[in-house]
Amino acid sequence: PIQDSQKQAAALYGADASYYLVNGTTGGIYAMLLTTVGPGEKIILPRNVHRSVIGGLILSGAIPVFVSPALDSRLQIAMNVPASSYAEAMRLHPDAKAVLLINPTYYGVVAEIAAITEQAHQRGMVVLVDEAHSMGFIGPNGRGVAEDQGCLDDVDFVIGTFSKSVGTVGGFCVSNHPK
């Protein structure tokens, strides 16, 4: 039954594979990072990532290239990282293997996933999207920001959780990536 359900989840996302996670997105973040970046390899990611990403970086031995989110001057909160900041980081670090996006941020702000994904793929970088805060809430079918922006088929990995929208434990990772 679980394998059938995972196949249905993959089909829902138009992905080749789906895996359920026993602890929300943390295990999925670890798996994404360990699958795409290894010791000494660079990954471009927001400075305001969840601590699970930092743990994944430590486990993988990857080198973070942090990009800073914009700051809302009125509210004094971190927004998301503009596509132009990702583009600059990609230009300065063409040897980066992957790009990680958080959508939405902890404050509900979304990134320009389509533009960032296009830029990353032009440079041969894998795109990882943490949609833990959007599954079930954003997009025409509740599949998240990537679906809402029309680029769900373009991203390489999507991580989501059941604990925020479904009210249970666990999460999922869907991917078309060959690994």
mmCIF file of C-alpha atoms in Angstrom:
data_model
loop_
_atom_site.group_PDB
_atom_site.id
_atom_site.type_symbol
_atom_site.label_atom_id
_atom_site.label_comp_id
_atom_site.label_asym_id
_atom_site.label_seq_id
_atom_site.Cartn_x
_atom_site.Cartn_y
_atom_site.Cartn_z
ATOM 1 C CA PRO A 1 0.000 0.000 0.000
ATOM 2 C CA ILE A 2 2.796 2.486 0.785
ATOM 3 C CA GLN A 3 4.553 1.877 -2.516
ATOM 4 C CA ASP A 4 1.271 2.379 -4.401
ATOM 5 C CA SER A 5 0.648 5.593 -2.487
ATOM 6 C CA GLN A 6 4.146 6.862 -3.309
ATOM 7 C CA LYS A 7 3.507 6.147 -6.996
ATOM 8 C CA GLN A 8 0.269 8.138 -6.768
ATOM 9 C CA ALA A 9 2.145 11.029 -5.113
ATOM 10 C CA ALA A 10 4.726 10.974 -7.907
ATOM 11 C CA ALA A 11 1.934 11.030 -10.489
ATOM 12 C CA LEU A 12 0.256 13.940 -8.671
ATOM 13 C CA TYR A 13 3.471 15.948 -9.013
ATOM 14 C CA GLY A 14 4.276 14.665 -12.510
ATOM 15 C CA ALA A 15 7.507 13.190 -11.137
ATOM 16 C CA ASP A 16 9.357 9.964 -11.787
ATOM 17 C CA ALA A 17 9.626 9.066 -8.105
ATOM 18 C CA SER A 18 8.245 9.936 -4.695
ATOM 19 C CA TYR A 19 9.466 8.902 -1.275
ATOM 20 C CA TYR A 20 7.733 9.358 2.049
ATOM 21 C CA LEU A 21 9.699 10.706 4.967
ATOM 22 C CA VAL A 22 9.186 9.684 8.569
ATOM 23 C CA ASN A 23 10.092 13.000 10.163
ATOM 24 C CA GLY A 24 8.713 15.803 8.040
ATOM 25 C CA THR A 25 11.129 17.513 5.693
ATOM 26 C CA THR A 26 14.359 17.231 7.690
ATOM 27 C CA GLY A 27 15.159 13.746 6.389
ATOM 28 C CA GLY A 28 14.231 14.849 2.885
ATOM 29 C CA ILE A 29 16.495 17.885 3.089
ATOM 30 C CA TYR A 30 19.344 15.581 4.135
ATOM 31 C CA ALA A 31 18.558 13.192 1.271
ATOM 32 C CA MET A 32 18.356 15.981 -1.331
ATOM 33 C CA LEU A 33 21.673 17.441 -0.251
ATOM 34 C CA LEU A 34 23.461 14.096 0.028
ATOM 35 C CA THR A 35 22.158 13.156 -3.434
ATOM 36 C CA THR A 36 23.204 16.340 -5.193
ATOM 37 C CA VAL A 37 26.307 17.751 -3.487
ATOM 38 C CA GLY A 38 29.315 16.083 -1.949
ATOM 39 C CA PRO A 39 32.418 17.093 -0.023
ATOM 40 C CA GLY A 40 33.905 20.321 -1.351
ATOM 41 C CA GLU A 41 31.095 20.954 -3.851
ATOM 42 C CA LYS A 42 29.227 24.256 -3.754
ATOM 43 C CA ILE A 43 25.511 24.863 -3.320
ATOM 44 C CA ILE A 44 23.816 28.268 -3.546
ATOM 45 C CA LEU A 45 21.172 28.834 -0.881
ATOM 46 C CA PRO A 46 19.448 31.527 1.185
ATOM 47 C CA ARG A 47 21.179 32.713 4.329
ATOM 48 C CA ASN A 48 17.965 32.202 6.326
ATOM 49 C CA VAL A 49 17.656 28.441 5.780
ATOM 50 C CA HIS A 50 16.195 26.045 8.327
ATOM 51 C CA ARG A 51 18.662 24.347 10.646
ATOM 52 C CA SER A 52 18.019 21.040 8.863
ATOM 53 C CA VAL A 53 19.781 22.498 5.821
ATOM 54 C CA ILE A 54 22.801 23.394 7.952
ATOM 55 C CA GLY A 55 22.806 19.818 9.272
ATOM 56 C CA GLY A 56 22.625 18.508 5.704
ATOM 57 C CA LEU A 57 25.537 20.717 4.694
ATOM 58 C CA ILE A 58 27.600 19.308 7.544
ATOM 59 C CA LEU A 59 26.693 15.722 6.615
ATOM 60 C CA SER A 60 27.411 16.233 2.918
ATOM 61 C CA GLY A 61 30.594 18.252 3.327
ATOM 62 C CA ALA A 62 29.269 20.714 0.747
ATOM 63 C CA ILE A 63 30.371 24.343 0.708
ATOM 64 C CA PRO A 64 27.506 26.825 1.137
ATOM 65 C CA VAL A 65 27.347 29.929 -1.016
ATOM 66 C CA PHE A 66 24.864 32.027 0.921
ATOM 67 C CA VAL A 67 22.692 34.679 -0.722
ATOM 68 C CA SER A 68 20.963 37.217 1.466
ATOM 69 C CA PRO A 69 17.217 37.701 1.451
ATOM 70 C CA ALA A 70 15.812 41.165 0.885
ATOM 71 C CA LEU A 71 14.762 42.981 4.039
ATOM 72 C CA ASP A 72 11.374 44.649 4.362
ATOM 73 C CA SER A 73 12.357 48.029 5.805
ATOM 74 C CA ARG A 74 8.942 48.688 7.326
ATOM 75 C CA LEU A 75 8.403 45.296 8.949
ATOM 76 C CA GLN A 76 12.105 44.527 9.486
ATOM 77 C CA ILE A 77 11.684 40.933 8.384
ATOM 78 C CA ALA A 78 13.542 38.854 5.847
ATOM 79 C CA MET A 79 11.675 38.473 2.595
ATOM 80 C CA ASN A 80 12.913 36.024 -0.070
ATOM 81 C CA VAL A 81 16.109 36.181 -2.098
ATOM 82 C CA PRO A 82 15.611 38.066 -5.375
ATOM 83 C CA ALA A 83 16.324 36.189 -8.618
ATOM 84 C CA SER A 84 19.003 38.781 -9.392
ATOM 85 C CA SER A 85 20.911 37.793 -6.239
ATOM 86 C CA TYR A 86 20.805 34.131 -7.237
ATOM 87 C CA ALA A 87 21.963 35.099 -10.757
ATOM 88 C CA GLU A 88 24.920 37.017 -9.319
ATOM 89 C CA ALA A 89 25.878 34.090 -7.075
ATOM 90 C CA MET A 90 25.674 31.730 -10.068
ATOM 91 C CA ARG A 91 27.878 34.087 -12.072
ATOM 92 C CA LEU A 92 30.456 34.284 -9.275
ATOM 93 C CA HIS A 93 30.310 30.533 -8.548
ATOM 94 C CA PRO A 94 29.793 28.771 -11.899
ATOM 95 C CA ASP A 95 31.150 25.581 -10.336
ATOM 96 C CA ALA A 96 28.197 25.323 -7.933
ATOM 97 C CA LYS A 97 26.353 22.027 -8.349
ATOM 98 C CA ALA A 98 22.949 23.019 -6.998
ATOM 99 C CA VAL A 99 20.610 25.795 -5.903
ATOM 100 C CA LEU A 100 18.220 25.497 -2.951
ATOM 101 C CA LEU A 101 15.033 27.565 -2.713
ATOM 102 C CA ILE A 102 12.666 27.957 0.250
ATOM 103 C CA ASN A 103 9.063 28.589 -0.736
ATOM 104 C CA PRO A 104 7.459 30.289 0.849
ATOM 105 C CA THR A 105 9.743 31.652 3.541
ATOM 106 C CA TYR A 106 8.717 31.406 7.185
ATOM 107 C CA TYR A 107 6.949 34.746 6.661
ATOM 108 C CA GLY A 108 4.985 33.567 3.627
ATOM 109 C CA VAL A 109 7.075 35.289 0.948
ATOM 110 C CA VAL A 110 7.677 33.377 -2.292
ATOM 111 C CA ALA A 111 10.711 33.370 -4.588
ATOM 112 C CA GLU A 112 10.810 33.706 -8.339
ATOM 113 C CA ILE A 113 11.222 29.958 -8.811
ATOM 114 C CA ALA A 114 10.704 29.920 -12.581
ATOM 115 C CA ALA A 115 13.375 32.557 -13.261
ATOM 116 C CA ILE A 116 15.864 31.075 -10.801
ATOM 117 C CA THR A 117 15.297 27.541 -12.131
ATOM 118 C CA GLU A 118 15.853 28.672 -15.709
ATOM 119 C CA GLN A 119 19.087 30.441 -14.761
ATOM 120 C CA ALA A 120 20.333 27.442 -12.765
ATOM 121 C CA HIS A 121 19.552 24.913 -15.488
ATOM 122 C CA GLN A 122 21.321 27.057 -18.095
ATOM 123 C CA ARG A 123 24.420 26.583 -15.937
ATOM 124 C CA GLY A 124 23.865 22.854 -15.371
ATOM 125 C CA MET A 125 22.861 23.252 -11.711
ATOM 126 C CA VAL A 126 20.275 21.090 -9.963
ATOM 127 C CA VAL A 127 17.310 22.933 -8.390
ATOM 128 C CA LEU A 128 16.064 21.842 -4.951
ATOM 129 C CA VAL A 129 12.825 23.368 -3.659
ATOM 130 C CA ASP A 130 11.715 23.232 -0.032
ATOM 131 C CA GLU A 131 7.914 23.617 -0.209
ATOM 132 C CA ALA A 132 7.274 22.626 3.421
ATOM 133 C CA HIS A 133 5.160 25.712 4.034
ATOM 134 C CA SER A 134 3.134 25.628 0.827
ATOM 135 C CA MET A 135 1.872 22.080 0.241
ATOM 136 C CA GLY A 136 -1.897 22.089 0.312
ATOM 137 C CA PHE A 137 -2.129 25.896 0.432
ATOM 138 C CA ILE A 138 -0.554 27.350 -2.709
ATOM 139 C CA GLY A 139 -1.113 26.472 -6.370
ATOM 140 C CA PRO A 140 -4.237 25.498 -8.301
ATOM 141 C CA ASN A 141 -4.005 21.937 -6.968
ATOM 142 C CA GLY A 142 -2.203 22.700 -3.700
ATOM 143 C CA ARG A 143 1.149 21.438 -4.932
ATOM 144 C CA GLY A 144 3.035 24.575 -3.954
ATOM 145 C CA VAL A 145 4.728 27.653 -5.295
ATOM 146 C CA ALA A 146 6.435 25.862 -8.187
ATOM 147 C CA GLU A 147 3.023 24.713 -9.413
ATOM 148 C CA ASP A 148 1.587 28.206 -8.909
ATOM 149 C CA GLN A 149 4.395 29.715 -11.000
ATOM 150 C CA GLY A 150 4.001 27.076 -13.720
ATOM 151 C CA CYS A 151 7.442 25.524 -13.311
ATOM 152 C CA LEU A 152 6.768 22.393 -11.230
ATOM 153 C CA ASP A 153 7.945 20.174 -14.103
ATOM 154 C CA ASP A 154 11.218 22.112 -14.308
ATOM 155 C CA VAL A 155 12.524 21.821 -10.743
ATOM 156 C CA ASP A 156 14.579 18.733 -9.925
ATOM 157 C CA PHE A 157 13.482 18.016 -6.334
ATOM 158 C CA VAL A 158 10.493 19.134 -4.262
ATOM 159 C CA ILE A 159 10.282 18.496 -0.530
ATOM 160 C CA GLY A 160 7.048 18.880 1.405
ATOM 161 C CA THR A 161 5.597 18.022 4.772
ATOM 162 C CA PHE A 162 2.307 16.612 5.978
ATOM 163 C CA SER A 163 2.559 18.197 9.423
ATOM 164 C CA LYS A 164 1.604 21.733 8.392
ATOM 165 C CA SER A 165 -1.293 21.161 6.007
ATOM 166 C CA VAL A 166 -2.545 17.641 6.582
ATOM 167 C CA GLY A 167 -2.176 17.549 10.353
ATOM 168 C CA THR A 168 -0.131 14.378 10.597
ATOM 169 C CA VAL A 169 3.538 13.443 10.721
ATOM 170 C CA GLY A 170 5.928 12.792 7.877
ATOM 171 C CA GLY A 171 6.716 14.360 4.570
ATOM 172 C CA PHE A 172 7.651 13.558 0.996
ATOM 173 C CA CYS A 173 10.233 14.120 -1.682
ATOM 174 C CA VAL A 174 9.344 14.010 -5.374
ATOM 175 C CA SER A 175 11.898 14.114 -8.138
ATOM 176 C CA ASN A 176 12.687 13.598 -11.779
ATOM 177 C CA HIS A 177 16.414 13.627 -11.021
ATOM 178 C CA PRO A 178 18.229 10.473 -12.208
ATOM 179 C CA LYS A 179 19.826 9.855 -8.791
#
